[in-house]
mmCIF file of C-alpha atoms and ligand atoms in Angstrom:
data_model
loop_
_atom_site.group_PDB
_atom_site.id
_atom_site.type_symbol
_atom_site.label_atom_id
_atom_site.label_comp_id
_atom_site.label_asym_id
_atom_site.label_seq_id
_atom_site.Cartn_x
_atom_site.Cartn_y
_atom_site.Cartn_z
ATOM 1 C CA UNK J 1443 115.189 108.114 112.900
ATOM 2 C CA UNK J 1444 111.643 107.099 112.121
ATOM 3 C CA UNK J 1445 109.097 104.715 113.624
ATOM 4 C CA UNK J 1446 108.872 101.124 112.339
ATOM 5 C CA UNK J 1447 106.041 98.707 113.184
ATOM 6 C CA UNK J 1448 107.967 95.723 114.561
ATOM 7 C CA UNK J 1449 105.138 93.614 115.973
ATOM 8 C CA UNK J 1450 101.324 93.375 115.967
ATOM 9 C CA UNK J 1451 98.638 91.624 118.070
ATOM 10 C CA UNK J 1452 94.915 91.522 118.422
ATOM 11 C CA UNK J 1453 92.160 90.071 120.580
ATOM 12 C CA UNK J 1454 88.422 89.512 120.029
ATOM 13 C CA UNK J 1455 85.664 88.492 122.478
ATOM 14 C CA UNK J 1456 84.765 84.790 122.239
ATOM 15 C CA UNK J 1457 80.971 85.467 121.606
ATOM 16 C CA UNK J 1458 80.198 85.866 117.905
ATOM 17 C CA UNK J 1459 76.835 87.254 116.785
ATOM 18 C CA UNK J 1460 75.518 86.808 113.224
ATOM 19 C CA UNK J 1461 73.099 89.133 111.404
ATOM 20 C CA UNK J 1462 70.453 86.375 111.689
ATOM 21 C CA UNK J 1463 71.018 86.296 115.476
ATOM 22 C CA UNK J 1464 70.258 90.081 115.568
ATOM 23 C CA UNK J 1465 67.202 89.621 113.419
ATOM 24 C CA UNK J 1466 65.736 87.487 116.271
ATOM 25 C CA UNK J 1467 65.973 90.357 118.754
ATOM 26 C CA UNK J 1468 65.238 93.429 116.558
ATOM 27 C CA UNK J 1469 63.490 94.366 113.317
ATOM 28 C CA UNK J 1470 66.445 93.831 110.898
ATOM 29 C CA UNK J 1471 67.711 91.181 108.478
ATOM 30 C CA UNK J 1472 70.931 89.641 107.171
ATOM 31 C CA UNK J 1473 69.972 90.955 103.736
ATOM 32 C CA UNK J 1474 69.699 94.571 104.969
ATOM 33 C CA UNK J 1475 72.884 94.611 106.983
ATOM 34 C CA UNK J 1476 75.014 92.695 104.457
ATOM 35 C CA UNK J 1477 73.869 94.641 101.408
ATOM 36 C CA UNK J 1478 74.265 98.074 103.036
ATOM 37 C CA UNK J 1479 77.445 97.466 104.947
ATOM 38 C CA UNK J 1480 79.164 94.161 104.059
ATOM 39 C CA UNK J 1481 79.018 93.107 107.737
ATOM 40 C CA UNK J 1482 78.099 89.443 108.389
ATOM 41 C CA UNK J 1483 79.133 88.915 112.043
ATOM 42 C CA UNK J 1484 80.579 90.792 114.989
ATOM 43 C CA UNK J 1485 82.108 89.777 118.342
ATOM 44 C CA UNK J 1486 80.469 91.176 121.480
ATOM 45 C CA UNK J 1487 82.025 91.249 124.970
ATOM 46 C CA UNK J 1488 80.122 89.154 127.452
ATOM 47 C CA UNK J 1489 82.957 88.319 129.827
ATOM 48 C CA UNK J 1490 85.763 90.442 128.357
ATOM 49 C CA UNK J 1491 86.401 94.147 129.227
ATOM 50 C CA UNK J 1492 88.172 96.854 127.212
ATOM 51 C CA UNK J 1493 91.207 96.288 129.531
ATOM 52 C CA UNK J 1494 91.324 92.498 129.146
ATOM 53 C CA UNK J 1495 91.108 92.733 125.366
ATOM 54 C CA UNK J 1496 93.786 95.438 125.398
ATOM 55 C CA UNK J 1497 96.066 93.325 127.585
ATOM 56 C CA UNK J 1498 95.735 90.264 125.339
ATOM 57 C CA UNK J 1499 96.368 92.188 122.119
ATOM 58 C CA UNK J 1500 99.331 94.024 123.631
ATOM 59 C CA UNK J 1501 100.962 90.772 125.016
ATOM 60 C CA UNK J 1502 100.668 89.269 121.520
ATOM 61 C CA UNK J 1503 102.210 92.368 119.884
ATOM 62 C CA UNK J 1504 105.141 92.456 122.276
ATOM 63 C CA UNK J 1505 105.683 88.734 121.681
ATOM 64 C CA UNK J 1506 105.527 89.204 117.980
ATOM 65 C CA UNK J 1507 108.048 92.074 118.160
ATOM 66 C CA UNK J 1508 110.368 90.190 120.539
ATOM 67 C CA UNK J 1509 110.203 93.246 122.859
ATOM 68 C CA UNK J 1510 110.058 93.054 126.667
ATOM 69 C CA UNK J 1511 107.439 95.301 128.310
ATOM 70 C CA UNK J 1512 110.239 96.863 130.458
ATOM 71 C CA UNK J 1513 111.804 98.206 127.274
ATOM 72 C CA UNK J 1514 108.799 100.416 126.406
ATOM 73 C CA UNK J 1515 109.218 104.214 126.730
ATOM 74 C CA UNK J 1516 105.630 105.055 125.835
ATOM 75 C CA UNK J 1517 102.157 103.381 125.832
ATOM 76 C CA UNK J 1518 99.361 105.107 124.081
ATOM 77 C CA UNK J 1519 95.836 103.568 124.102
ATOM 78 C CA UNK J 1520 93.218 104.885 121.747
ATOM 79 C CA UNK J 1521 89.675 104.231 122.988
ATOM 80 C CA UNK J 1522 86.300 105.884 123.349
ATOM 81 C CA UNK J 1523 85.096 103.002 125.629
ATOM 82 C CA UNK J 1524 87.619 102.770 128.523
ATOM 83 C CA UNK J 1525 86.363 100.705 131.511
ATOM 84 C CA UNK J 1526 87.090 103.596 133.820
ATOM 85 C CA UNK J 1527 87.143 107.379 133.464
ATOM 86 C CA UNK J 1528 90.365 107.108 135.440
ATOM 87 C CA UNK J 1529 92.915 105.696 135.844
ATOM 88 C CA UNK J 1530 93.366 105.489 132.070
ATOM 89 C CA UNK J 1531 93.363 102.293 130.071
ATOM 90 C CA UNK J 1532 96.973 102.877 129.189
ATOM 91 C CA UNK J 1533 97.968 103.156 132.885
ATOM 92 C CA UNK J 1534 96.094 99.940 133.720
ATOM 93 C CA UNK J 1535 97.828 98.335 130.801
ATOM 94 C CA UNK J 1536 101.233 99.545 131.985
ATOM 95 C CA UNK J 1537 100.560 97.852 135.317
ATOM 96 C CA UNK J 1538 99.285 94.587 133.830
ATOM 97 C CA UNK J 1539 102.193 94.314 131.420
ATOM 98 C CA UNK J 1540 104.914 95.411 133.915
ATOM 99 C CA UNK J 1541 105.975 98.239 131.573
ATOM 100 C CA UNK J 1542 107.677 99.938 134.501
ATOM 101 C CA UNK J 1543 109.706 102.408 132.351
ATOM 102 C CA UNK J 1544 106.870 103.669 130.168
ATOM 103 C CA UNK J 1545 104.866 106.847 130.377
ATOM 104 C CA UNK J 1546 101.233 105.991 129.555
ATOM 105 C CA UNK J 1547 98.270 108.036 128.335
ATOM 106 C CA UNK J 1548 95.046 107.606 126.321
ATOM 107 C CA UNK J 1549 93.892 109.248 123.139
ATOM 108 C CA UNK J 1550 90.242 109.803 122.294
ATOM 109 C CA UNK J 1551 89.852 110.293 118.579
ATOM 110 C CA UNK J 1552 87.090 107.881 117.614
ATOM 111 C CA UNK J 1553 87.782 105.527 114.758
ATOM 112 C CA UNK J 1554 90.937 107.582 113.901
ATOM 113 C CA UNK J 1555 92.449 106.876 117.316
ATOM 114 C CA UNK J 1556 95.070 104.349 116.196
ATOM 115 C CA UNK J 1557 96.330 106.722 113.468
ATOM 116 C CA UNK J 1558 96.464 109.568 116.054
ATOM 117 C CA UNK J 1559 98.551 107.321 118.352
ATOM 118 C CA UNK J 1560 100.844 106.353 115.528
ATOM 119 C CA UNK J 1561 101.337 110.026 114.498
ATOM 120 C CA UNK J 1562 102.074 110.924 118.144
ATOM 121 C CA UNK J 1563 104.628 108.195 118.655
ATOM 122 C CA UNK J 1564 106.227 109.171 115.358
ATOM 123 C CA UNK J 1565 106.699 112.678 116.674
ATOM 124 C CA UNK J 1566 108.149 111.302 119.937
ATOM 125 C CA UNK J 1567 110.626 109.105 118.020
ATOM 126 C CA UNK J 1568 111.599 111.900 115.652
ATOM 127 C CA UNK J 1569 112.278 114.172 118.639
ATOM 128 C CA UNK J 1570 114.540 111.520 120.172
ATOM 129 C CA UNK J 1571 112.576 111.040 123.380
ATOM 130 C CA UNK J 1572 111.301 107.543 122.597
ATOM 131 C CA UNK J 1573 112.824 104.379 121.177
ATOM 132 C CA UNK J 1574 110.189 101.776 121.805
ATOM 133 C CA UNK J 1575 106.440 102.275 122.114
ATOM 134 C CA UNK J 1576 103.247 100.280 122.342
ATOM 135 C CA UNK J 1577 100.171 101.734 120.654
ATOM 136 C CA UNK J 1578 96.745 100.183 120.535
ATOM 137 C CA UNK J 1579 93.074 100.661 119.820
ATOM 138 C CA UNK J 1580 90.661 98.854 122.203
ATOM 139 C CA UNK J 1581 86.847 99.119 122.312
ATOM 140 C CA UNK J 1582 83.815 97.554 123.877
ATOM 141 C CA UNK J 1583 81.442 99.654 121.748
ATOM 142 C CA UNK J 1584 78.514 97.401 122.629
ATOM 143 C CA UNK J 1585 78.277 99.295 125.984
ATOM 144 C CA UNK J 1586 77.599 102.651 124.255
ATOM 145 C CA UNK J 1587 75.036 101.315 121.773
ATOM 146 C CA UNK J 1588 71.321 101.853 122.045
ATOM 147 C CA UNK J 1589 70.198 98.299 121.430
ATOM 148 C CA UNK J 1590 66.775 99.697 120.515
ATOM 149 C CA UNK J 1591 68.286 101.653 117.622
ATOM 150 C CA UNK J 1592 68.798 99.214 114.722
ATOM 151 C CA UNK J 1593 70.357 101.879 112.516
ATOM 152 C CA UNK J 1594 73.506 101.981 114.731
ATOM 153 C CA UNK J 1595 73.781 98.894 116.909
ATOM 154 C CA UNK J 1596 74.062 96.404 114.020
ATOM 155 C CA UNK J 1597 77.212 98.161 112.688
ATOM 156 C CA UNK J 1598 79.552 97.858 115.634
ATOM 157 C CA UNK J 1599 81.650 95.203 117.441
ATOM 158 C CA UNK J 1600 84.134 94.832 120.222
ATOM 159 C CA UNK J 1601 87.855 94.013 120.101
ATOM 160 C CA UNK J 1602 91.451 95.273 120.423
ATOM 161 C CA UNK J 1603 94.559 95.603 118.235
ATOM 162 C CA UNK J 1604 98.038 96.673 119.151
ATOM 163 C CA UNK J 1605 101.413 97.424 117.524
ATOM 164 C CA UNK J 1606 104.977 97.817 118.838
ATOM 165 C CA UNK J 1607 106.817 100.752 117.202
ATOM 166 C CA UNK J 1608 110.570 100.843 117.288
ATOM 167 C CA UNK J 1609 112.980 103.602 116.295
ATOM 168 C CA UNK J 1610 114.763 102.557 113.074
ATOM 169 C CA UNK J 1611 116.293 103.833 109.863
ATOM 170 C CA UNK J 1612 113.250 102.846 107.788
ATOM 171 C CA UNK J 1613 109.557 102.565 108.496
ATOM 172 C CA UNK J 1614 107.022 105.380 108.584
ATOM 173 C CA UNK J 1615 107.565 107.693 105.616
ATOM 174 C CA UNK J 1616 104.740 110.148 106.363
ATOM 175 C CA UNK J 1617 101.728 110.374 108.644
ATOM 176 C CA UNK J 1618 99.080 112.977 109.245
ATOM 177 C CA UNK J 1619 96.202 113.610 111.587
ATOM 178 C CA UNK J 1620 93.361 116.031 111.022
ATOM 179 C CA UNK J 1621 90.083 117.212 112.697
ATOM 180 C CA UNK J 1622 86.955 119.132 111.801
ATOM 181 C CA UNK J 1623 85.101 119.680 115.012
ATOM 182 C CA UNK J 1624 82.373 121.781 113.287
ATOM 183 C CA UNK J 1625 80.923 118.505 111.923
ATOM 184 C CA UNK J 1626 81.223 116.690 115.252
ATOM 185 C CA UNK J 1627 77.521 116.093 115.879
ATOM 186 C CA UNK J 1628 77.315 113.775 112.845
ATOM 187 C CA UNK J 1629 78.578 111.056 115.223
ATOM 188 C CA UNK J 1630 78.261 111.646 118.964
ATOM 189 C CA UNK J 1631 77.653 110.151 122.390
ATOM 190 C CA UNK J 1632 77.286 112.309 125.541
ATOM 191 C CA UNK J 1633 79.214 111.324 128.714
ATOM 192 C CA UNK J 1634 77.707 110.955 132.169
ATOM 193 C CA UNK J 1635 75.081 113.669 132.680
ATOM 194 C CA UNK J 1636 75.286 116.342 135.384
ATOM 195 C CA UNK J 1637 73.160 114.901 138.148
ATOM 196 C CA UNK J 1638 74.025 116.799 141.292
ATOM 197 C CA UNK J 1639 71.117 117.517 143.721
ATOM 198 C CA UNK J 1640 70.732 121.119 142.367
ATOM 199 C CA UNK J 1641 70.422 120.209 138.702
ATOM 200 C CA UNK J 1642 66.909 120.672 137.270
ATOM 201 C CA UNK J 1643 65.726 117.818 134.936
ATOM 202 C CA UNK J 1644 68.878 115.652 135.058
ATOM 203 C CA UNK J 1645 69.412 113.747 131.808
ATOM 204 C CA UNK J 1646 69.641 109.978 131.357
ATOM 205 C CA UNK J 1647 72.776 108.126 130.223
ATOM 206 C CA UNK J 1648 73.271 108.680 126.486
ATOM 207 C CA UNK J 1649 74.228 106.235 123.692
ATOM 208 C CA UNK J 1650 75.719 106.504 120.204
ATOM 209 C CA UNK J 1651 73.959 108.660 117.578
ATOM 210 C CA UNK J 1652 74.994 108.716 114.017
ATOM 211 C CA UNK J 1653 74.013 110.558 110.837
ATOM 212 C CA UNK J 1654 75.041 107.638 108.582
ATOM 213 C CA UNK J 1655 74.761 109.506 105.317
ATOM 214 C CA UNK J 1656 76.774 112.516 106.474
ATOM 215 C CA UNK J 1657 79.554 110.196 107.819
ATOM 216 C CA UNK J 1658 79.484 108.296 104.540
ATOM 217 C CA UNK J 1659 79.898 111.438 102.425
ATOM 218 C CA UNK J 1660 82.725 112.724 104.700
ATOM 219 C CA UNK J 1661 84.581 109.433 104.486
ATOM 220 C CA UNK J 1662 84.431 108.970 100.718
ATOM 221 C CA UNK J 1663 85.527 112.521 100.184
ATOM 222 C CA UNK J 1664 88.244 112.805 102.809
ATOM 223 C CA UNK J 1665 89.978 109.423 102.857
ATOM 224 C CA UNK J 1666 91.123 109.169 99.258
ATOM 225 C CA UNK J 1667 92.154 112.839 99.241
ATOM 226 C CA UNK J 1668 94.304 112.397 102.354
ATOM 227 C CA UNK J 1669 95.851 109.182 101.077
ATOM 228 C CA UNK J 1670 96.667 110.847 97.748
ATOM 229 C CA UNK J 1671 98.252 113.808 99.607
ATOM 230 C CA UNK J 1672 100.555 111.685 101.848
ATOM 231 C CA UNK J 1673 101.618 109.511 98.907
ATOM 232 C CA UNK J 1674 102.431 112.488 96.769
ATOM 233 C CA UNK J 1675 104.429 114.070 99.689
ATOM 234 C CA UNK J 1676 106.840 111.084 99.671
ATOM 235 C CA UNK J 1677 106.731 110.491 95.913
ATOM 236 C CA UNK J 1678 104.976 107.078 96.073
ATOM 237 C CA UNK J 1679 102.201 106.266 93.638
ATOM 238 C CA UNK J 1680 99.116 104.285 94.628
ATOM 239 C CA UNK J 1681 100.265 101.532 92.193
ATOM 240 C CA UNK J 1682 103.413 101.075 94.304
ATOM 241 C CA UNK J 1683 101.374 100.398 97.429
ATOM 242 C CA UNK J 1684 100.919 96.704 98.323
ATOM 243 C CA UNK J 1685 98.036 97.122 100.822
ATOM 244 C CA UNK J 1686 95.632 99.857 101.899
ATOM 245 C CA UNK J 1687 94.555 99.035 105.460
ATOM 246 C CA UNK J 1688 91.502 101.237 106.043
ATOM 247 C CA UNK J 1689 89.155 101.774 108.927
ATOM 248 C CA UNK J 1690 86.512 99.132 108.601
ATOM 249 C CA UNK J 1691 83.174 100.979 108.774
ATOM 250 C CA UNK J 1692 81.360 99.948 105.593
ATOM 251 C CA UNK J 1693 82.463 97.972 102.524
ATOM 252 C CA UNK J 1694 80.844 100.578 100.256
ATOM 253 C CA UNK J 1695 83.150 103.258 101.637
ATOM 254 C CA UNK J 1696 86.200 101.020 101.013
ATOM 255 C CA UNK J 1697 84.983 100.248 97.486
ATOM 256 C CA UNK J 1698 84.568 103.929 96.825
ATOM 257 C CA UNK J 1699 88.119 104.751 98.031
ATOM 258 C CA UNK J 1700 89.553 101.925 95.910
ATOM 259 C CA UNK J 1701 87.743 103.299 92.852
ATOM 260 C CA UNK J 1702 88.893 106.875 93.448
ATOM 261 C CA UNK J 1703 92.507 105.703 93.826
ATOM 262 C CA UNK J 1704 92.129 103.467 90.680
ATOM 263 C CA UNK J 1705 93.225 100.411 92.702
ATOM 264 C CA UNK J 1706 91.796 96.826 92.805
ATOM 265 C CA UNK J 1707 89.819 95.713 95.875
ATOM 266 C CA UNK J 1708 92.445 92.887 96.380
ATOM 267 C CA UNK J 1709 94.750 95.571 97.799
ATOM 268 C CA UNK J 1710 92.107 96.461 100.456
ATOM 269 C CA UNK J 1711 92.027 93.675 103.007
ATOM 270 C CA UNK J 1712 88.809 93.429 105.082
ATOM 271 C CA UNK J 1713 87.801 92.281 108.584
ATOM 272 C CA UNK J 1714 84.521 94.197 108.791
ATOM 273 C CA UNK J 1715 82.674 91.136 107.353
ATOM 274 C CA UNK J 1716 83.682 89.206 110.452
ATOM 275 C CA UNK J 1717 84.147 91.931 113.098
ATOM 276 C CA UNK J 1718 81.890 94.868 112.154
ATOM 277 C CA UNK J 1719 83.152 98.324 112.973
ATOM 278 C CA UNK J 1720 85.458 98.246 116.011
ATOM 279 C CA UNK J 1721 86.358 101.979 115.860
ATOM 280 C CA UNK J 1722 89.932 102.524 117.095
ATOM 281 C CA UNK J 1723 90.589 98.819 117.099
ATOM 282 C CA UNK J 1724 89.706 98.226 113.452
ATOM 283 C CA UNK J 1725 92.935 99.301 111.737
ATOM 284 C CA UNK J 1726 95.334 97.445 114.168
ATOM 285 C CA UNK J 1727 93.216 94.235 114.237
ATOM 286 C CA UNK J 1728 93.220 94.137 110.426
ATOM 287 C CA UNK J 1729 96.948 94.949 110.291
ATOM 288 C CA UNK J 1730 97.583 92.036 112.663
ATOM 289 C CA UNK J 1731 95.468 89.688 110.478
ATOM 290 C CA UNK J 1732 97.403 90.653 107.362
ATOM 291 C CA UNK J 1733 100.711 90.433 109.197
ATOM 292 C CA UNK J 1734 100.079 87.036 110.722
ATOM 293 C CA UNK J 1735 98.939 85.644 107.406
ATOM 294 C CA UNK J 1736 102.479 86.470 106.136
ATOM 295 C CA UNK J 1737 101.131 88.859 103.416
ATOM 296 C CA UNK J 1738 103.519 91.676 104.281
ATOM 297 C CA UNK J 1739 107.011 91.418 102.862
ATOM 298 C CA UNK J 1740 110.015 93.480 103.870
ATOM 299 C CA UNK J 1741 110.137 96.625 101.741
ATOM 300 C CA UNK J 1742 106.381 96.597 100.885
ATOM 301 C CA UNK J 1743 104.712 100.061 100.940
ATOM 302 C CA UNK J 1744 101.632 100.038 103.144
ATOM 303 C CA UNK J 1745 98.988 102.703 103.725
ATOM 304 C CA UNK J 1746 96.955 102.903 106.918
ATOM 305 C CA UNK J 1747 93.939 105.259 107.130
ATOM 306 C CA UNK J 1748 91.276 106.005 109.745
ATOM 307 C CA UNK J 1749 88.241 108.332 109.998
ATOM 308 C CA UNK J 1750 85.525 108.873 112.461
ATOM 309 C CA UNK J 1751 84.095 110.738 115.427
ATOM 310 C CA UNK J 1752 85.317 114.313 115.931
ATOM 311 C CA UNK J 1753 85.188 114.410 113.040
ATOM 312 C CA UNK J 1754 88.738 113.172 112.739
ATOM 313 C CA UNK J 1755 90.859 111.442 110.126
ATOM 314 C CA UNK J 1756 94.428 110.307 109.720
ATOM 315 C CA UNK J 1757 96.716 108.325 107.374
ATOM 316 C CA UNK J 1758 100.207 106.950 107.251
ATOM 317 C CA UNK J 1759 102.421 105.495 104.510
ATOM 318 C CA UNK J 1760 105.247 103.223 105.586
ATOM 319 C CA UNK J 1761 107.767 100.751 104.379
ATOM 320 C CA UNK J 1762 107.311 97.326 105.989
HETATM 321 N N1 LIG X 265 67.729 96.910 109.454
HETATM 322 C C1 LIG X 265 66.695 97.144 108.638
HETATM 323 N N2 LIG X 265 66.301 98.344 108.284
HETATM 324 C C2 LIG X 265 67.075 99.415 108.744
HETATM 325 C C3 LIG X 265 68.112 99.199 109.628
HETATM 326 C C4 LIG X 265 68.417 97.876 110.006
HETATM 327 N N3 LIG X 265 69.455 97.561 110.860
HETATM 328 N N4 LIG X 265 68.678 100.380 109.960
HETATM 329 C C5 LIG X 265 67.964 101.323 109.305
HETATM 330 N N5 LIG X 265 66.964 100.744 108.578
HETATM 331 C C6 LIG X 265 65.961 101.329 107.714
HETATM 332 C C7 LIG X 265 65.709 102.783 108.060
HETATM 333 O O1 LIG X 265 64.741 102.812 109.101
HETATM 334 C C8 LIG X 265 65.194 103.311 106.786
HETATM 335 O O2 LIG X 265 63.846 102.922 106.593
HETATM 336 P P1 LIG X 265 62.769 103.975 105.942
HETATM 337 O O3 LIG X 265 63.316 104.213 104.523
HETATM 338 O O4 LIG X 265 61.509 103.160 105.944
HETATM 339 O O5 LIG X 265 62.818 105.180 106.797
HETATM 340 C C9 LIG X 265 65.999 102.574 105.719
HETATM 341 O O6 LIG X 265 66.494 101.389 106.408
HETATM 342 C C10 LIG X 265 67.151 103.312 105.115
HETATM 343 O O7 LIG X 265 67.872 103.925 106.175
HETATM 344 P P2 LIG X 265 69.136 104.787 105.869
HETATM 345 O O8 LIG X 265 69.760 105.309 107.150
HETATM 346 O O9 LIG X 265 68.816 105.811 104.863
HETATM 347 O O10 LIG X 265 70.095 103.714 105.275
HETATM 348 P P3 LIG X 265 71.394 103.857 104.390
HETATM 349 O O11 LIG X 265 71.162 103.313 103.107
HETATM 350 O O12 LIG X 265 71.935 105.257 104.492
HETATM 351 O O13 LIG X 265 72.413 103.005 105.195
HETATM 352 C C11 LIG X 265 74.195 103.160 106.712
HETATM 353 C C12 LIG X 265 72.742 103.234 106.551
HETATM 354 C C13 LIG X 265 74.661 101.793 106.470
HETATM 355 C C14 LIG X 265 74.661 103.492 108.160
HETATM 356 C C15 LIG X 265 74.864 104.200 105.718
HETATM 357 O O14 LIG X 265 74.404 105.481 105.943
HETATM 358 C C16 LIG X 265 76.354 104.212 105.784
HETATM 359 O O15 LIG X 265 77.026 103.372 105.247
HETATM 360 N N6 LIG X 265 76.897 105.259 106.469
HETATM 361 C C17 LIG X 265 78.365 105.381 106.553
HETATM 362 C C18 LIG X 265 78.715 105.656 107.881
HETATM 363 C C19 LIG X 265 79.178 104.402 108.604
HETATM 364 O O16 LIG X 265 79.436 103.363 108.029
HETATM 365 N N7 LIG X 265 79.306 104.623 109.881
HETATM 366 C C20 LIG X 265 79.721 103.550 110.694
HETATM 367 C C21 LIG X 265 80.258 104.170 111.957
HETATM 368 S S1 LIG X 265 81.055 105.714 111.737
HETATM 369 C C22 LIG X 265 82.613 105.425 111.633
HETATM 370 O O17 LIG X 265 83.159 104.397 111.859
HETATM 371 C C23 LIG X 265 83.436 106.528 111.272
#
């Protein structure tokens, strides 16, 4: 038995912010953001929460799969921006959806979170302890941005994407997840500081810090290598892959991966132009977009790949 993606869903906040909108509140420009990243707009939560976006995306994925929430054995939410430290986003989701038979837990793996959730569910399915699972990435990254730091805040957006995974004869052919904690400070954000009455010089709340060039180099080196490795492991060539659905951090990273794999950009769908980088939500929201446009045909080979904070990365090749 393997895992098969049998339904997808996504949700975005209603408030859309263009690069020109940002240039009115900080020293930046549409030209700078667009030419360096490919990003044109992003959606930012003003009324939505990580949980409300996750619930909407999950309901759509369950409907798309024709699966009732009570049939779920497992729910895994990938997020670095849950609304609460506890209970977890996945437990709140279980309650909202009425997934009374599921066990629910969160994964924190930055922008690779959805791939880590997929790999985990695959292991559960292979071991025989799960038949139907809901996995999702949901983020309100705007709450961990320093809106005075133009080098990070213009890159990110908010949203959620979900997928229902069912045990089946065909589906995931191979998936991997990897980490390199030694490079973790290239992209980091401290949690709540120690502020008990005995602490000297308590720190302020922290926001996202990124060494953009280091993350860029890591991504262009690691992602094509990992994709090549998993394809070789199952004897599939890049030419046989219909779509490469990559984490949406920067169009230049995606162009570089396409070049290294000798594949045309038409095989690399995008939503970063519209949504910016939504971390764990970027792969599943893009997968949902491609799925709902009817671009995926039964039997197509698809690659999913994520990379980000940790540093972490992961990839999967599957038959649709
Ligand atoms: N608007 C205008 N100018 C800016 C902005 C901005 N929003 N941000 C930075 N600048 C300025 C800088 O101050 C600097 O000015 P200076 O030369 O006078 O000092 C200049 O632009 C160049 O800054 P760099 O940081 O060198 O810009 P770079 O060309 O490296 O592009 C970027 C930055 C887009 C982040 C790039 O490093 C990159 O693509 N990194 C990849 C990592 C990535 O995409 N991360 C996203 C999140 S991580 C993840 O998802 C895994």
